[in-house]
Amino acid sequence: MSKVRIVVVEDEPAIRRGVVDALRLTGYDVAEAADGVTGLIEASAGGVDLVLLDLLLPKRDGLQVLAELRRTHPDRPVIVLTARGTEEDRVKGLKLGADDYVVKPFSARELLARVEAVLRRTTRKPEAFTHVGVPGGTVDLARREVRWAGGTRCELSETEAAILTYLLQHRERAVAREEILGRVWGIGTAGLETRTVDMHVARLRGKLRDPAGGDPAETILTVRSHGYMAGPGLTLPEGMP
Ligand code: CA
């Protein structure tokens, strides 16, 4: 098994060294950066399991780094390192999707405990879905096909199947349009608008609607001014929470 890789973005050399040493001693593979620009590059690299991110950084602010990282890597775990008395930054960081924060000055023991807790929470693998039930029918995600009780079928596009799978994998929360755009369409989404997501979701919803009428339970919920969420009309195979 390869080592867990952690990126430390911190401009104060003494703090950075302390954090990096503590992590290496614990057995983590560590990369470090002393400013926001290098930090974003390191944090965006493949194979990174966790990012420790200071907020006050030269060249590029930590909150900007976090926002950009969330856009391109929505699931990459981030722990924010904040100075005491910057409550507002901490709140902003959590709103931007940081997984946790540690207030400076912190002990190595405290930091390592947070690191382990976040890694425990986030290293679960995305679930693979083969089937999901909708009112009056079943979606075969592997074949990208909706089968209705009456025998009719309807095909989902690759994008529609990917949106549905992503919403199911993150069914405990609402997913922002930007996140769907980043995850389903991948990088290089410049020029694509979140309206594109709305159009695909509208089409997908239409395809998940029972042609024979029936149960009106919603399959995909709209979360106003944010995005979408898996709805009560989607029923998971047995054994899945
Ligand atoms: Ca700093």
mmCIF file of C-alpha atoms and ligand atoms in Angstrom:
data_model
loop_
_atom_site.group_PDB
_atom_site.id
_atom_site.type_symbol
_atom_site.label_atom_id
_atom_site.label_comp_id
_atom_site.label_asym_id
_atom_site.label_seq_id
_atom_site.Cartn_x
_atom_site.Cartn_y
_atom_site.Cartn_z
ATOM 1 C CA MET A 1 0.000 0.000 0.000
ATOM 2 C CA SER A 2 1.405 3.418 -0.847
ATOM 3 C CA LYS A 3 1.946 6.002 1.863
ATOM 4 C CA VAL A 4 -0.655 8.636 2.603
ATOM 5 C CA ARG A 5 0.457 11.857 0.926
ATOM 6 C CA ILE A 6 -0.045 15.207 2.654
ATOM 7 C CA VAL A 7 0.710 18.688 1.286
ATOM 8 C CA VAL A 8 1.612 21.406 3.786
ATOM 9 C CA VAL A 9 1.097 25.012 2.607
ATOM 10 C CA GLU A 10 2.503 27.387 5.219
ATOM 11 C CA ASP A 11 4.755 30.415 4.787
ATOM 12 C CA GLU A 12 6.215 30.631 8.290
ATOM 13 C CA PRO A 13 9.340 28.439 8.088
ATOM 14 C CA ALA A 14 9.373 27.404 11.768
ATOM 15 C CA ILE A 15 5.725 26.281 11.742
ATOM 16 C CA ARG A 16 6.114 24.582 8.382
ATOM 17 C CA ARG A 17 9.188 22.665 9.526
ATOM 18 C CA GLY A 18 7.486 21.596 12.751
ATOM 19 C CA VAL A 19 4.399 20.332 10.922
ATOM 20 C CA VAL A 20 6.364 18.604 8.165
ATOM 21 C CA ASP A 21 8.679 16.875 10.688
ATOM 22 C CA ALA A 22 5.784 15.690 12.852
ATOM 23 C CA LEU A 23 3.975 14.250 9.814
ATOM 24 C CA ARG A 24 7.098 12.555 8.419
ATOM 25 C CA LEU A 25 7.896 11.017 11.806
ATOM 26 C CA THR A 26 4.388 9.580 11.846
ATOM 27 C CA GLY A 27 5.039 7.937 8.489
ATOM 28 C CA TYR A 28 3.272 10.257 6.062
ATOM 29 C CA ASP A 29 4.703 11.213 2.708
ATOM 30 C CA VAL A 30 4.883 15.035 2.840
ATOM 31 C CA ALA A 31 5.247 17.781 0.225
ATOM 32 C CA GLU A 32 5.563 21.421 1.283
ATOM 33 C CA ALA A 33 4.942 24.871 -0.187
ATOM 34 C CA ALA A 34 5.659 28.338 1.225
ATOM 35 C CA ASP A 35 3.228 30.433 -0.820
ATOM 36 C CA GLY A 36 -0.247 30.237 -2.319
ATOM 37 C CA VAL A 37 0.822 29.782 -5.933
ATOM 38 C CA THR A 38 3.161 26.839 -5.305
ATOM 39 C CA GLY A 39 0.692 25.595 -2.723
ATOM 40 C CA LEU A 40 -2.144 25.352 -5.243
ATOM 41 C CA ILE A 41 0.097 23.475 -7.680
ATOM 42 C CA GLU A 42 1.187 20.983 -5.014
ATOM 43 C CA ALA A 43 -2.329 20.638 -3.585
ATOM 44 C CA SER A 44 -3.799 19.980 -7.061
ATOM 45 C CA ALA A 45 -1.297 17.252 -7.921
ATOM 46 C CA GLY A 46 -2.453 13.670 -8.358
ATOM 47 C CA GLY A 47 -2.307 11.274 -5.438
ATOM 48 C CA VAL A 48 -2.675 13.882 -2.693
ATOM 49 C CA ASP A 49 -4.737 12.568 0.249
ATOM 50 C CA LEU A 50 -4.882 15.696 2.417
ATOM 51 C CA VAL A 51 -3.921 19.383 2.289
ATOM 52 C CA LEU A 52 -2.973 21.464 5.341
ATOM 53 C CA LEU A 53 -3.549 25.057 4.317
ATOM 54 C CA ASP A 54 -2.527 28.258 6.069
ATOM 55 C CA LEU A 55 -4.822 31.173 5.177
ATOM 56 C CA LEU A 56 -2.469 34.157 5.268
ATOM 57 C CA LEU A 57 -0.041 33.371 2.489
ATOM 58 C CA PRO A 58 2.147 35.395 0.119
ATOM 59 C CA LYS A 59 1.359 35.512 -3.625
ATOM 60 C CA ARG A 60 -2.076 33.958 -3.278
ATOM 61 C CA ASP A 61 -4.399 34.050 -0.314
ATOM 62 C CA GLY A 62 -5.262 30.727 1.334
ATOM 63 C CA LEU A 63 -9.013 31.259 0.870
ATOM 64 C CA GLN A 64 -8.457 31.759 -2.869
ATOM 65 C CA VAL A 65 -6.362 28.616 -2.982
ATOM 66 C CA LEU A 66 -9.136 26.742 -1.184
ATOM 67 C CA ALA A 67 -11.846 28.083 -3.511
ATOM 68 C CA GLU A 68 -9.850 27.104 -6.595
ATOM 69 C CA LEU A 69 -9.017 23.670 -5.203
ATOM 70 C CA ARG A 70 -12.689 23.075 -4.387
ATOM 71 C CA ARG A 71 -13.608 23.932 -7.945
ATOM 72 C CA THR A 72 -11.125 21.482 -9.462
ATOM 73 C CA HIS A 73 -10.937 18.825 -6.693
ATOM 74 C CA PRO A 74 -14.197 19.021 -4.689
ATOM 75 C CA ASP A 75 -13.434 15.923 -2.612
ATOM 76 C CA ARG A 76 -9.823 16.619 -1.727
ATOM 77 C CA PRO A 77 -9.638 16.888 2.071
ATOM 78 C CA VAL A 78 -8.374 20.207 3.444
ATOM 79 C CA ILE A 79 -7.571 21.234 7.009
ATOM 80 C CA VAL A 80 -7.209 24.994 7.429
ATOM 81 C CA LEU A 81 -4.540 26.358 9.763
ATOM 82 C CA THR A 82 -5.766 29.631 11.217
ATOM 83 C CA ALA A 83 -4.442 32.201 13.653
ATOM 84 C CA ARG A 84 -6.324 32.830 16.855
ATOM 85 C CA GLY A 85 -8.940 35.560 16.601
ATOM 86 C CA THR A 86 -9.687 35.142 12.903
ATOM 87 C CA GLU A 87 -13.141 33.682 13.432
ATOM 88 C CA GLU A 88 -14.363 35.204 10.195
ATOM 89 C CA ASP A 89 -11.686 33.453 8.110
ATOM 90 C CA ARG A 90 -12.444 30.185 9.807
ATOM 91 C CA VAL A 91 -16.134 30.484 8.970
ATOM 92 C CA LYS A 92 -15.285 31.439 5.379
ATOM 93 C CA GLY A 93 -12.959 28.459 5.165
ATOM 94 C CA LEU A 94 -15.592 26.032 6.370
ATOM 95 C CA LYS A 95 -18.161 27.579 4.023
ATOM 96 C CA LEU A 96 -15.725 27.075 1.160
ATOM 97 C CA GLY A 97 -15.630 23.424 2.068
ATOM 98 C CA ALA A 98 -12.644 22.957 4.390
ATOM 99 C CA ASP A 99 -13.015 19.663 6.272
ATOM 100 C CA ASP A 100 -11.667 20.967 9.559
ATOM 101 C CA TYR A 101 -9.444 23.676 11.016
ATOM 102 C CA VAL A 102 -6.718 23.888 13.599
ATOM 103 C CA VAL A 103 -6.024 27.105 15.515
ATOM 104 C CA LYS A 104 -2.405 28.287 15.909
ATOM 105 C CA PRO A 105 -0.475 27.703 18.025
ATOM 106 C CA PHE A 106 -1.250 23.983 18.002
ATOM 107 C CA SER A 107 0.651 21.019 19.330
ATOM 108 C CA ALA A 108 1.899 18.232 17.074
ATOM 109 C CA ARG A 109 -0.366 15.858 18.986
ATOM 110 C CA GLU A 110 -3.458 18.003 18.334
ATOM 111 C CA LEU A 111 -2.620 18.387 14.647
ATOM 112 C CA LEU A 112 -1.984 14.653 14.166
ATOM 113 C CA ALA A 113 -5.298 13.819 15.835
ATOM 114 C CA ARG A 114 -7.144 16.123 13.403
ATOM 115 C CA VAL A 115 -5.242 14.716 10.449
ATOM 116 C CA GLU A 116 -6.154 11.148 11.410
ATOM 117 C CA ALA A 117 -9.799 12.068 12.019
ATOM 118 C CA VAL A 118 -10.171 13.753 8.625
ATOM 119 C CA LEU A 119 -8.367 10.915 6.828
ATOM 120 C CA ARG A 120 -10.626 8.359 8.510
ATOM 121 C CA ARG A 121 -13.654 10.272 7.353
ATOM 122 C CA THR A 122 -12.543 10.921 3.808
ATOM 123 C CA THR A 123 -10.676 7.850 2.603
ATOM 124 C CA ARG A 124 -13.821 5.849 1.967
ATOM 125 C CA LYS A 125 -13.948 4.913 -1.683
ATOM 126 C CA PRO A 126 -16.747 6.282 -3.861
ATOM 127 C CA GLU A 127 -19.490 3.705 -4.134
ATOM 128 C CA ALA A 128 -20.155 2.068 -7.447
ATOM 129 C CA PHE A 129 -23.838 1.946 -8.343
ATOM 130 C CA THR A 130 -25.137 -0.541 -10.854
ATOM 131 C CA HIS A 131 -28.872 -0.007 -10.250
ATOM 132 C CA VAL A 132 -31.132 2.512 -8.608
ATOM 133 C CA GLY A 133 -34.881 2.428 -8.319
ATOM 134 C CA VAL A 134 -37.161 5.267 -9.459
ATOM 135 C CA PRO A 135 -40.955 5.402 -9.004
ATOM 136 C CA GLY A 136 -42.325 2.865 -11.487
ATOM 137 C CA GLY A 137 -39.011 1.589 -12.780
ATOM 138 C CA THR A 138 -35.309 0.878 -12.432
ATOM 139 C CA VAL A 139 -32.227 2.617 -13.761
ATOM 140 C CA ASP A 140 -29.465 0.309 -14.956
ATOM 141 C CA LEU A 141 -26.485 2.620 -14.568
ATOM 142 C CA ALA A 142 -24.020 0.241 -16.189
ATOM 143 C CA ARG A 143 -26.109 0.109 -19.368
ATOM 144 C CA ARG A 144 -27.373 3.674 -18.989
ATOM 145 C CA GLU A 145 -30.939 2.542 -19.391
ATOM 146 C CA VAL A 146 -34.202 3.229 -17.563
ATOM 147 C CA ARG A 147 -36.617 0.299 -17.584
ATOM 148 C CA TRP A 148 -40.258 0.906 -16.813
ATOM 149 C CA ALA A 149 -42.669 -1.618 -15.323
ATOM 150 C CA GLY A 150 -44.737 -1.517 -18.513
ATOM 151 C CA GLY A 151 -41.737 -2.724 -20.529
ATOM 152 C CA THR A 152 -40.697 0.538 -22.157
ATOM 153 C CA ARG A 153 -37.083 1.653 -21.947
ATOM 154 C CA CYS A 154 -35.237 4.887 -22.264
ATOM 155 C CA GLU A 155 -31.554 5.546 -22.678
ATOM 156 C CA LEU A 156 -29.497 7.973 -20.550
ATOM 157 C CA SER A 157 -26.600 9.893 -22.044
ATOM 158 C CA GLU A 158 -23.167 9.416 -20.479
ATOM 159 C CA THR A 159 -23.431 12.845 -18.898
ATOM 160 C CA GLU A 160 -26.875 12.138 -17.429
ATOM 161 C CA ALA A 161 -25.690 8.819 -15.967
ATOM 162 C CA ALA A 162 -22.595 10.526 -14.526
ATOM 163 C CA ILE A 163 -24.692 13.276 -12.884
ATOM 164 C CA LEU A 164 -27.043 10.709 -11.364
ATOM 165 C CA THR A 165 -24.132 8.600 -10.072
ATOM 166 C CA TYR A 166 -22.402 11.637 -8.562
ATOM 167 C CA LEU A 167 -25.574 12.763 -6.767
ATOM 168 C CA LEU A 168 -26.036 9.227 -5.409
ATOM 169 C CA GLN A 169 -22.447 9.048 -4.177
ATOM 170 C CA HIS A 170 -22.962 12.322 -2.306
ATOM 171 C CA ARG A 171 -26.609 11.763 -1.356
ATOM 172 C CA GLU A 172 -26.087 13.020 2.229
ATOM 173 C CA ARG A 173 -25.658 16.593 0.995
ATOM 174 C CA ALA A 174 -26.601 19.124 -1.645
ATOM 175 C CA VAL A 175 -24.124 19.355 -4.500
ATOM 176 C CA ALA A 176 -23.326 22.756 -6.016
ATOM 177 C CA ARG A 177 -23.750 23.272 -9.765
ATOM 178 C CA GLU A 178 -20.073 24.246 -9.994
ATOM 179 C CA GLU A 179 -19.079 20.998 -8.340
ATOM 180 C CA ILE A 180 -21.163 18.963 -10.799
ATOM 181 C CA LEU A 181 -19.583 20.891 -13.635
ATOM 182 C CA GLY A 182 -16.088 20.208 -12.262
ATOM 183 C CA ARG A 183 -16.715 16.527 -11.508
ATOM 184 C CA VAL A 184 -18.826 15.406 -14.394
ATOM 185 C CA TRP A 185 -17.320 17.485 -17.178
ATOM 186 C CA GLY A 186 -13.849 17.436 -15.631
ATOM 187 C CA ILE A 187 -11.215 20.104 -15.964
ATOM 188 C CA GLY A 188 -11.322 22.509 -18.867
ATOM 189 C CA THR A 189 -14.784 23.707 -17.962
ATOM 190 C CA ALA A 190 -13.896 27.312 -18.838
ATOM 191 C CA GLY A 191 -16.653 28.688 -21.053
ATOM 192 C CA LEU A 192 -19.199 26.191 -19.748
ATOM 193 C CA GLU A 193 -21.865 27.748 -17.591
ATOM 194 C CA THR A 194 -23.761 26.290 -14.686
ATOM 195 C CA ARG A 195 -26.829 26.678 -16.921
ATOM 196 C CA THR A 196 -25.444 23.678 -18.813
ATOM 197 C CA VAL A 197 -25.858 21.632 -15.629
ATOM 198 C CA ASP A 198 -29.450 22.856 -15.239
ATOM 199 C CA MET A 199 -30.270 21.807 -18.793
ATOM 200 C CA HIS A 200 -28.864 18.303 -18.324
ATOM 201 C CA VAL A 201 -30.577 17.857 -14.963
ATOM 202 C CA ALA A 202 -33.905 18.944 -16.480
ATOM 203 C CA ARG A 203 -33.514 16.350 -19.243
ATOM 204 C CA LEU A 204 -32.441 13.677 -16.758
ATOM 205 C CA ARG A 205 -35.441 14.411 -14.541
ATOM 206 C CA GLY A 206 -37.729 14.027 -17.516
ATOM 207 C CA LYS A 207 -36.228 10.626 -18.319
ATOM 208 C CA LEU A 208 -36.633 9.460 -14.703
ATOM 209 C CA ARG A 209 -40.339 10.280 -14.721
ATOM 210 C CA ASP A 210 -42.646 7.273 -14.992
ATOM 211 C CA PRO A 211 -44.330 7.492 -18.432
ATOM 212 C CA ALA A 212 -47.396 5.786 -16.866
ATOM 213 C CA GLY A 213 -47.790 8.538 -14.267
ATOM 214 C CA GLY A 214 -47.766 7.051 -10.788
ATOM 215 C CA ASP A 215 -45.728 8.016 -7.728
ATOM 216 C CA PRO A 216 -44.654 11.638 -8.008
ATOM 217 C CA ALA A 217 -41.744 11.304 -5.484
ATOM 218 C CA GLU A 218 -38.955 13.539 -6.680
ATOM 219 C CA THR A 219 -35.807 11.877 -7.931
ATOM 220 C CA ILE A 220 -33.635 14.983 -8.014
ATOM 221 C CA LEU A 221 -34.287 17.899 -5.686
ATOM 222 C CA THR A 222 -33.404 21.474 -6.534
ATOM 223 C CA VAL A 223 -31.561 23.283 -3.743
ATOM 224 C CA ARG A 224 -32.246 26.927 -4.363
ATOM 225 C CA SER A 225 -29.288 29.151 -5.347
ATOM 226 C CA HIS A 226 -26.940 26.198 -4.841
ATOM 227 C CA GLY A 227 -27.478 23.045 -6.827
ATOM 228 C CA TYR A 228 -29.064 19.621 -6.627
ATOM 229 C CA MET A 229 -29.510 16.684 -4.309
ATOM 230 C CA ALA A 230 -30.608 13.051 -4.604
ATOM 231 C CA GLY A 231 -34.319 12.954 -3.729
ATOM 232 C CA PRO A 232 -36.668 10.495 -1.990
ATOM 233 C CA GLY A 233 -37.746 9.058 -5.349
ATOM 234 C CA LEU A 234 -34.370 7.344 -5.758
ATOM 235 C CA THR A 235 -34.252 3.981 -3.979
ATOM 236 C CA LEU A 236 -30.944 2.269 -3.431
ATOM 237 C CA PRO A 237 -30.319 -1.455 -3.711
ATOM 238 C CA GLU A 238 -30.644 -3.335 -0.403
ATOM 239 C CA GLY A 239 -27.749 -2.983 1.975
ATOM 240 C CA MET A 240 -26.943 0.591 0.988
ATOM 241 C CA PRO A 241 -27.813 3.287 3.514
HETATM 242 CA CA CA B 1 0.881 32.649 7.195
#
